[in-house]
């Protein structure tokens, strides 16, 4: 195909831009990734496995997985409900609601953490009530879960709202006229239409839930072996000059992130396939 | 009577979609809701289906007040402009959907569903497509699947929202003839929404003309075409020449001179006759300002000598050839079947 001269760029632009992108990726992504694994395994595999004999490591892995295990399903369900409410109904204040969904992204995670200290801390709004009933939220696992849920809240809804807006209401209305009730309509019509977009949102939620640092650092109080998630524990180890162990945990967290990324890539591939099918 | 709509009104914010609609839809016939966009026709159809609730008034389906009945319990078949087929289901599964989701005690068994789906697919001539996905069908085929799917639940009423709107001109022609033919076979009470007057005239038994949320006229196609209730209906049902003139003792005076009553004068382009001579003395002097050949017809632009009124005529190509050959400076025009709408809002026929 002949490109008109006016939009033709000089010959060197394409390789130059690709080269710049590759160098950037190498410096900022590839080299650091390699560093993590080489540092972790640098003193040999035995040292690496010895690092995992520390009991606190398992506590941190357990807490991280527990947090993700609670936050991901909760945010998935609420994300779907929110997207449904926003795209299927008309009501006053809809625009405000859409803006509110963005709040956890807009504010710094540290502020998000502080917010929960103000709410549930011993001098907070609900602090004395919680103390009287002997419920610990701040500086305990519940606080970590709540802060993480807050920070990861927007992913699913933000992924689904544009998708569901594009799909429109016709399919659901068609199902209603054919005699389907609300649940049948959701599970048989809506869910198959949004499943890949939903999964993508879930993967992003999971990645952030496992990796969140700022908000969790504030609410957890960083009590070793009790309220340290993997990212927090890595920082403690690093500050104590236990580089080997720090990198060992870091490599594990990175591995979890990479698995998430691979799942995400596969999901993206399926979304593209589905788009293509729709175009046929 | 199958559907009775009483005093129905609906607003969207400040916009009045429907105002005080009273309408009875006759049994076993096709009724067209015809109107320009924003006239409220689709809103009215969606209110009948229960996809929208009226602010005021009631809807009764087969003698039962259904204003607050849920869509799923109304037993109405609905066909959407953009088909709304379930993309992840095959043609067969789409048509079977309404039967498969029924509660167990009302659900036909598998063999029965299969029999029924195939009989519907044969009705819409798509048996061979049962295993295809909607993405693999053409627009016309998709709309036929949508129709089969709507009929599968044995609805008491079939509602169609601009069913041919998304199709190209030729397929649209075919499909609307086919719909008429299908209806003559199964006689289901049908209501369809359209903005295309030709479609309404061709397919329906009754036409309801809506404008700005109100009903302008109800009647059989030839009724509304020949006896339009008001200038809007006249203008909407086809091209029309409209000008103001004075009527003096039955003689049309195009000059704005005094004498006679001022009237609005309506004539369709195909009712304008161009004549080379003025035999009966009733012709209006005019000159030809332009023409355009539209296949077998010719649209001629004329201007009257007196009063300089622009008039459009739609004439036969052969006749145009004769007129063109003569190449006269002045010709005469006669109006057949013109209508006069006087200031007191009454219609009368203009006789030559």
mmCIF file of C-alpha atoms in Angstrom, chain A residues 45-279:
data_model
loop_
_atom_site.group_PDB
_atom_site.id
_atom_site.type_symbol
_atom_site.label_atom_id
_atom_site.label_comp_id
_atom_site.label_asym_id
_atom_site.label_seq_id
_atom_site.Cartn_x
_atom_site.Cartn_y
_atom_site.Cartn_z
ATOM 1 C CA UNK A 45 19.701 -22.608 46.360
ATOM 2 C CA UNK A 46 20.412 -23.850 49.875
ATOM 3 C CA UNK A 47 20.573 -20.310 51.223
ATOM 4 C CA UNK A 48 17.353 -19.596 49.358
ATOM 5 C CA UNK A 49 15.494 -22.473 50.954
ATOM 6 C CA UNK A 50 17.008 -21.672 54.349
ATOM 7 C CA UNK A 51 15.482 -18.204 54.039
ATOM 8 C CA UNK A 52 12.076 -19.822 53.996
ATOM 9 C CA UNK A 53 12.640 -21.626 57.269
ATOM 10 C CA UNK A 54 11.824 -18.459 59.192
ATOM 11 C CA UNK A 55 8.369 -18.855 60.687
ATOM 12 C CA UNK A 56 7.451 -15.194 60.137
ATOM 13 C CA UNK A 57 7.664 -15.694 56.395
ATOM 14 C CA UNK A 58 4.795 -18.143 56.411
ATOM 15 C CA UNK A 59 2.740 -15.847 58.570
ATOM 16 C CA UNK A 60 3.235 -13.065 56.017
ATOM 17 C CA UNK A 61 2.395 -15.322 53.063
ATOM 18 C CA UNK A 62 -0.717 -16.534 54.866
ATOM 19 C CA UNK A 63 -1.856 -12.999 55.669
ATOM 20 C CA UNK A 64 -1.281 -11.830 52.088
ATOM 21 C CA UNK A 65 -3.219 -14.743 50.618
ATOM 22 C CA UNK A 66 -5.995 -14.361 53.202
ATOM 23 C CA UNK A 67 -6.314 -10.658 52.345
ATOM 24 C CA UNK A 68 -6.527 -11.386 48.625
ATOM 25 C CA UNK A 69 -8.925 -14.263 49.259
ATOM 26 C CA UNK A 70 -11.371 -11.966 51.080
ATOM 27 C CA UNK A 71 -10.917 -8.769 49.055
ATOM 28 C CA UNK A 72 -11.144 -10.271 45.585
ATOM 29 C CA UNK A 73 -14.551 -12.004 45.942
ATOM 30 C CA UNK A 74 -16.052 -9.130 47.946
ATOM 31 C CA UNK A 75 -14.922 -6.518 45.428
ATOM 32 C CA UNK A 76 -15.999 -8.696 42.528
ATOM 33 C CA UNK A 77 -19.547 -8.984 43.839
ATOM 34 C CA UNK A 78 -19.811 -5.287 44.753
ATOM 35 C CA UNK A 79 -18.130 -4.230 41.514
ATOM 36 C CA UNK A 80 -20.685 -6.164 39.476
ATOM 37 C CA UNK A 81 -23.580 -4.763 41.527
ATOM 38 C CA UNK A 82 -22.273 -1.204 41.103
ATOM 39 C CA UNK A 83 -21.709 -1.588 37.359
ATOM 40 C CA UNK A 84 -25.197 -3.073 37.029
ATOM 41 C CA UNK A 85 -26.831 -0.261 38.981
ATOM 42 C CA UNK A 86 -24.996 2.399 37.001
ATOM 43 C CA UNK A 87 -25.548 0.963 33.538
ATOM 44 C CA UNK A 88 -29.049 -0.497 33.819
ATOM 45 C CA UNK A 89 -30.888 2.116 35.861
ATOM 46 C CA UNK A 90 -31.418 5.841 35.600
ATOM 47 C CA UNK A 91 -31.451 7.760 38.830
ATOM 48 C CA UNK A 92 -30.502 11.075 40.365
ATOM 49 C CA UNK A 93 -26.871 11.348 41.435
ATOM 50 C CA UNK A 94 -25.575 8.714 39.034
ATOM 51 C CA UNK A 95 -22.678 10.937 37.903
ATOM 52 C CA UNK A 96 -21.702 11.549 41.527
ATOM 53 C CA UNK A 97 -21.686 7.816 42.178
ATOM 54 C CA UNK A 98 -19.389 7.209 39.200
ATOM 55 C CA UNK A 99 -17.007 9.865 40.537
ATOM 56 C CA UNK A 100 -17.094 8.326 44.031
ATOM 57 C CA UNK A 101 -15.953 4.986 42.622
ATOM 58 C CA UNK A 102 -12.730 6.690 41.543
ATOM 59 C CA UNK A 103 -11.936 8.047 45.017
ATOM 60 C CA UNK A 104 -9.725 5.119 46.120
ATOM 61 C CA UNK A 105 -7.592 5.645 43.001
ATOM 62 C CA UNK A 106 -7.463 9.386 43.351
ATOM 63 C CA UNK A 107 -6.213 9.605 46.931
ATOM 64 C CA UNK A 108 -2.850 8.398 48.164
ATOM 65 C CA UNK A 109 -2.946 4.910 49.764
ATOM 66 C CA UNK A 110 -1.308 6.350 52.882
ATOM 67 C CA UNK A 111 -4.251 8.707 53.316
ATOM 68 C CA UNK A 112 -6.587 5.753 52.797
ATOM 69 C CA UNK A 113 -4.802 4.000 55.650
ATOM 70 C CA UNK A 114 -5.005 7.035 57.913
ATOM 71 C CA UNK A 115 -8.703 7.296 57.184
ATOM 72 C CA UNK A 116 -9.308 3.902 58.764
ATOM 73 C CA UNK A 117 -7.139 4.799 61.762
ATOM 74 C CA UNK A 118 -9.389 7.828 62.265
ATOM 75 C CA UNK A 119 -12.460 5.620 62.008
ATOM 76 C CA UNK A 120 -11.454 2.526 63.945
ATOM 77 C CA UNK A 121 -8.359 3.558 65.943
ATOM 78 C CA UNK A 122 -8.598 3.843 69.735
ATOM 79 C CA UNK A 123 -9.168 7.607 69.454
ATOM 80 C CA UNK A 124 -11.301 7.266 66.325
ATOM 81 C CA UNK A 125 -15.034 7.621 65.844
ATOM 82 C CA UNK A 126 -15.861 4.013 66.560
ATOM 83 C CA UNK A 127 -12.740 3.375 68.644
ATOM 84 C CA UNK A 128 -14.249 3.370 72.137
ATOM 85 C CA UNK A 129 -17.228 1.278 71.025
ATOM 86 C CA UNK A 130 -14.926 -1.290 69.433
ATOM 87 C CA UNK A 131 -12.713 -1.324 72.504
ATOM 88 C CA UNK A 132 -15.714 -1.869 74.769
ATOM 89 C CA UNK A 133 -16.742 -4.853 72.689
ATOM 90 C CA UNK A 134 -13.201 -6.121 72.468
ATOM 91 C CA UNK A 135 -13.050 -5.962 68.661
ATOM 92 C CA UNK A 136 -9.684 -5.222 67.129
ATOM 93 C CA UNK A 137 -9.648 -3.778 63.656
ATOM 94 C CA UNK A 138 -6.726 -1.404 63.442
ATOM 95 C CA UNK A 139 -3.288 -2.993 63.962
ATOM 96 C CA UNK A 140 -4.845 -6.380 63.213
ATOM 97 C CA UNK A 141 -5.826 -8.489 60.243
ATOM 98 C CA UNK A 142 -9.348 -6.994 59.841
ATOM 99 C CA UNK A 143 -7.850 -3.532 59.347
ATOM 100 C CA UNK A 144 -5.505 -4.841 56.684
ATOM 101 C CA UNK A 145 -8.379 -6.514 54.855
ATOM 102 C CA UNK A 146 -10.574 -3.398 55.058
ATOM 103 C CA UNK A 147 -7.792 -1.080 53.840
ATOM 104 C CA UNK A 148 -6.925 -3.416 50.968
ATOM 105 C CA UNK A 149 -10.578 -3.772 49.999
ATOM 106 C CA UNK A 150 -10.860 0.010 49.930
ATOM 107 C CA UNK A 151 -7.807 0.465 47.722
ATOM 108 C CA UNK A 152 -8.755 -2.311 45.275
ATOM 109 C CA UNK A 153 -12.441 -1.452 45.178
ATOM 110 C CA UNK A 154 -12.603 0.389 41.791
ATOM 111 C CA UNK A 155 -10.976 -2.208 39.504
ATOM 112 C CA UNK A 156 -13.958 -4.452 38.707
ATOM 113 C CA UNK A 157 -16.526 -1.656 38.425
ATOM 114 C CA UNK A 158 -14.243 0.481 36.272
ATOM 115 C CA UNK A 159 -13.621 -2.426 33.931
ATOM 116 C CA UNK A 160 -17.312 -3.328 33.653
ATOM 117 C CA UNK A 161 -19.041 0.059 33.364
ATOM 118 C CA UNK A 162 -17.773 0.981 29.871
ATOM 119 C CA UNK A 163 -18.246 -2.604 28.698
ATOM 120 C CA UNK A 164 -21.821 -2.829 29.945
ATOM 121 C CA UNK A 165 -22.616 0.628 28.621
ATOM 122 C CA UNK A 166 -21.479 -0.494 25.185
ATOM 123 C CA UNK A 167 -23.554 -3.679 25.390
ATOM 124 C CA UNK A 168 -26.731 -1.745 26.207
ATOM 125 C CA UNK A 169 -29.940 -3.077 27.706
ATOM 126 C CA UNK A 170 -31.457 -4.813 24.681
ATOM 127 C CA UNK A 171 -30.315 -8.352 25.510
ATOM 128 C CA UNK A 172 -31.592 -8.140 29.082
ATOM 129 C CA UNK A 173 -34.905 -6.670 27.939
ATOM 130 C CA UNK A 174 -35.251 -9.403 25.335
ATOM 131 C CA UNK A 175 -34.738 -12.003 28.083
ATOM 132 C CA UNK A 176 -37.401 -10.310 30.242
ATOM 133 C CA UNK A 177 -39.969 -10.367 27.434
ATOM 134 C CA UNK A 178 -39.213 -14.077 26.977
ATOM 135 C CA UNK A 179 -40.230 -14.649 30.591
ATOM 136 C CA UNK A 180 -36.852 -14.706 32.348
ATOM 137 C CA UNK A 181 -36.639 -13.415 35.928
ATOM 138 C CA UNK A 182 -33.832 -11.169 37.172
ATOM 139 C CA UNK A 183 -31.468 -13.945 38.252
ATOM 140 C CA UNK A 184 -31.936 -15.950 35.060
ATOM 141 C CA UNK A 185 -31.290 -12.814 33.046
ATOM 142 C CA UNK A 186 -28.083 -12.104 34.955
ATOM 143 C CA UNK A 187 -26.606 -15.597 34.890
ATOM 144 C CA UNK A 188 -27.692 -16.656 31.407
ATOM 145 C CA UNK A 189 -27.425 -13.377 29.495
ATOM 146 C CA UNK A 190 -25.395 -10.684 31.269
ATOM 147 C CA UNK A 191 -22.649 -12.841 32.777
ATOM 148 C CA UNK A 192 -21.694 -14.601 29.499
ATOM 149 C CA UNK A 193 -21.514 -11.192 27.834
ATOM 150 C CA UNK A 194 -19.222 -9.649 30.453
ATOM 151 C CA UNK A 195 -17.224 -12.681 31.638
ATOM 152 C CA UNK A 196 -13.848 -11.748 30.122
ATOM 153 C CA UNK A 197 -14.059 -8.135 31.185
ATOM 154 C CA UNK A 198 -15.017 -9.296 34.663
ATOM 155 C CA UNK A 199 -12.102 -11.721 34.860
ATOM 156 C CA UNK A 200 -9.734 -8.958 33.791
ATOM 157 C CA UNK A 201 -11.025 -6.772 36.620
ATOM 158 C CA UNK A 202 -10.617 -9.654 39.058
ATOM 159 C CA UNK A 203 -7.005 -10.218 37.989
ATOM 160 C CA UNK A 204 -6.151 -6.533 38.451
ATOM 161 C CA UNK A 205 -7.861 -6.556 41.878
ATOM 162 C CA UNK A 206 -5.857 -9.592 42.895
ATOM 163 C CA UNK A 207 -2.552 -8.082 41.755
ATOM 164 C CA UNK A 208 -3.139 -4.940 43.761
ATOM 165 C CA UNK A 209 -4.516 -6.796 46.804
ATOM 166 C CA UNK A 210 -1.349 -8.850 47.113
ATOM 167 C CA UNK A 211 1.014 -5.962 46.455
ATOM 168 C CA UNK A 212 -0.557 -3.081 48.389
ATOM 169 C CA UNK A 213 1.907 -1.378 50.699
ATOM 170 C CA UNK A 214 0.992 2.171 51.673
ATOM 171 C CA UNK A 215 -2.494 1.769 53.097
ATOM 172 C CA UNK A 216 -1.649 -1.547 54.722
ATOM 173 C CA UNK A 217 1.533 -0.151 56.319
ATOM 174 C CA UNK A 218 -0.492 2.533 58.090
ATOM 175 C CA UNK A 219 -3.323 0.360 59.448
ATOM 176 C CA UNK A 220 -1.262 -2.720 60.265
ATOM 177 C CA UNK A 221 1.109 -1.135 62.764
ATOM 178 C CA UNK A 222 3.668 -3.565 61.303
ATOM 179 C CA UNK A 223 3.664 -6.110 64.132
ATOM 180 C CA UNK A 224 6.110 -8.759 63.090
ATOM 181 C CA UNK A 225 4.605 -12.183 62.444
ATOM 182 C CA UNK A 226 1.131 -10.855 63.205
ATOM 183 C CA UNK A 227 0.259 -7.974 60.910
ATOM 184 C CA UNK A 228 2.960 -8.095 58.261
ATOM 185 C CA UNK A 229 1.882 -8.909 54.748
ATOM 186 C CA UNK A 230 4.523 -9.913 52.226
ATOM 187 C CA UNK A 231 5.298 -6.382 50.996
ATOM 188 C CA UNK A 232 5.605 -5.137 54.612
ATOM 189 C CA UNK A 233 7.745 -8.067 55.629
ATOM 190 C CA UNK A 234 10.115 -7.493 52.712
ATOM 191 C CA UNK A 235 10.651 -3.961 53.883
ATOM 192 C CA UNK A 236 11.352 -5.041 57.476
ATOM 193 C CA UNK A 237 13.877 -7.605 56.344
ATOM 194 C CA UNK A 238 15.543 -5.074 54.108
ATOM 195 C CA UNK A 239 15.813 -2.529 56.890
ATOM 196 C CA UNK A 240 17.427 -5.197 59.059
ATOM 197 C CA UNK A 241 20.034 -5.853 56.373
ATOM 198 C CA UNK A 242 18.749 -9.405 55.817
ATOM 199 C CA UNK A 243 19.125 -9.005 52.100
ATOM 200 C CA UNK A 244 19.032 -12.702 51.293
ATOM 201 C CA UNK A 245 15.749 -13.297 52.999
ATOM 202 C CA UNK A 246 14.306 -10.020 51.735
ATOM 203 C CA UNK A 247 15.017 -10.957 48.169
ATOM 204 C CA UNK A 248 13.762 -14.494 48.700
ATOM 205 C CA UNK A 249 10.342 -13.164 49.800
ATOM 206 C CA UNK A 250 10.456 -10.537 47.064
ATOM 207 C CA UNK A 251 11.057 -13.218 44.451
ATOM 208 C CA UNK A 252 8.049 -15.134 45.696
ATOM 209 C CA UNK A 253 5.795 -12.050 45.596
ATOM 210 C CA UNK A 254 7.120 -11.231 42.124
ATOM 211 C CA UNK A 255 6.359 -14.766 41.035
ATOM 212 C CA UNK A 256 2.752 -14.382 42.239
ATOM 213 C CA UNK A 257 2.551 -11.101 40.313
ATOM 214 C CA UNK A 258 3.963 -12.707 37.176
ATOM 215 C CA UNK A 259 1.399 -15.506 37.365
ATOM 216 C CA UNK A 260 -1.287 -12.839 37.656
ATOM 217 C CA UNK A 261 0.180 -11.080 34.630
ATOM 218 C CA UNK A 262 0.153 -14.268 32.589
ATOM 219 C CA UNK A 263 -3.488 -14.891 33.505
ATOM 220 C CA UNK A 264 -4.198 -11.301 32.484
ATOM 221 C CA UNK A 265 -2.507 -11.757 29.102
ATOM 222 C CA UNK A 266 -4.489 -14.918 28.425
ATOM 223 C CA UNK A 267 -7.711 -13.147 29.388
ATOM 224 C CA UNK A 268 -6.862 -10.205 27.126
ATOM 225 C CA UNK A 269 -6.323 -12.631 24.287
ATOM 226 C CA UNK A 270 -9.790 -14.088 24.836
ATOM 227 C CA UNK A 271 -11.370 -10.631 25.026
ATOM 228 C CA UNK A 272 -9.814 -9.783 21.654
ATOM 229 C CA UNK A 273 -11.092 -13.066 20.210
ATOM 230 C CA UNK A 274 -14.581 -12.317 21.451
ATOM 231 C CA UNK A 275 -14.473 -8.822 19.897
ATOM 232 C CA UNK A 276 -13.442 -10.376 16.599
ATOM 233 C CA UNK A 277 -16.337 -12.836 16.765
ATOM 234 C CA UNK A 278 -18.756 -10.013 17.356
ATOM 235 C CA UNK A 279 -17.511 -8.220 14.251
#
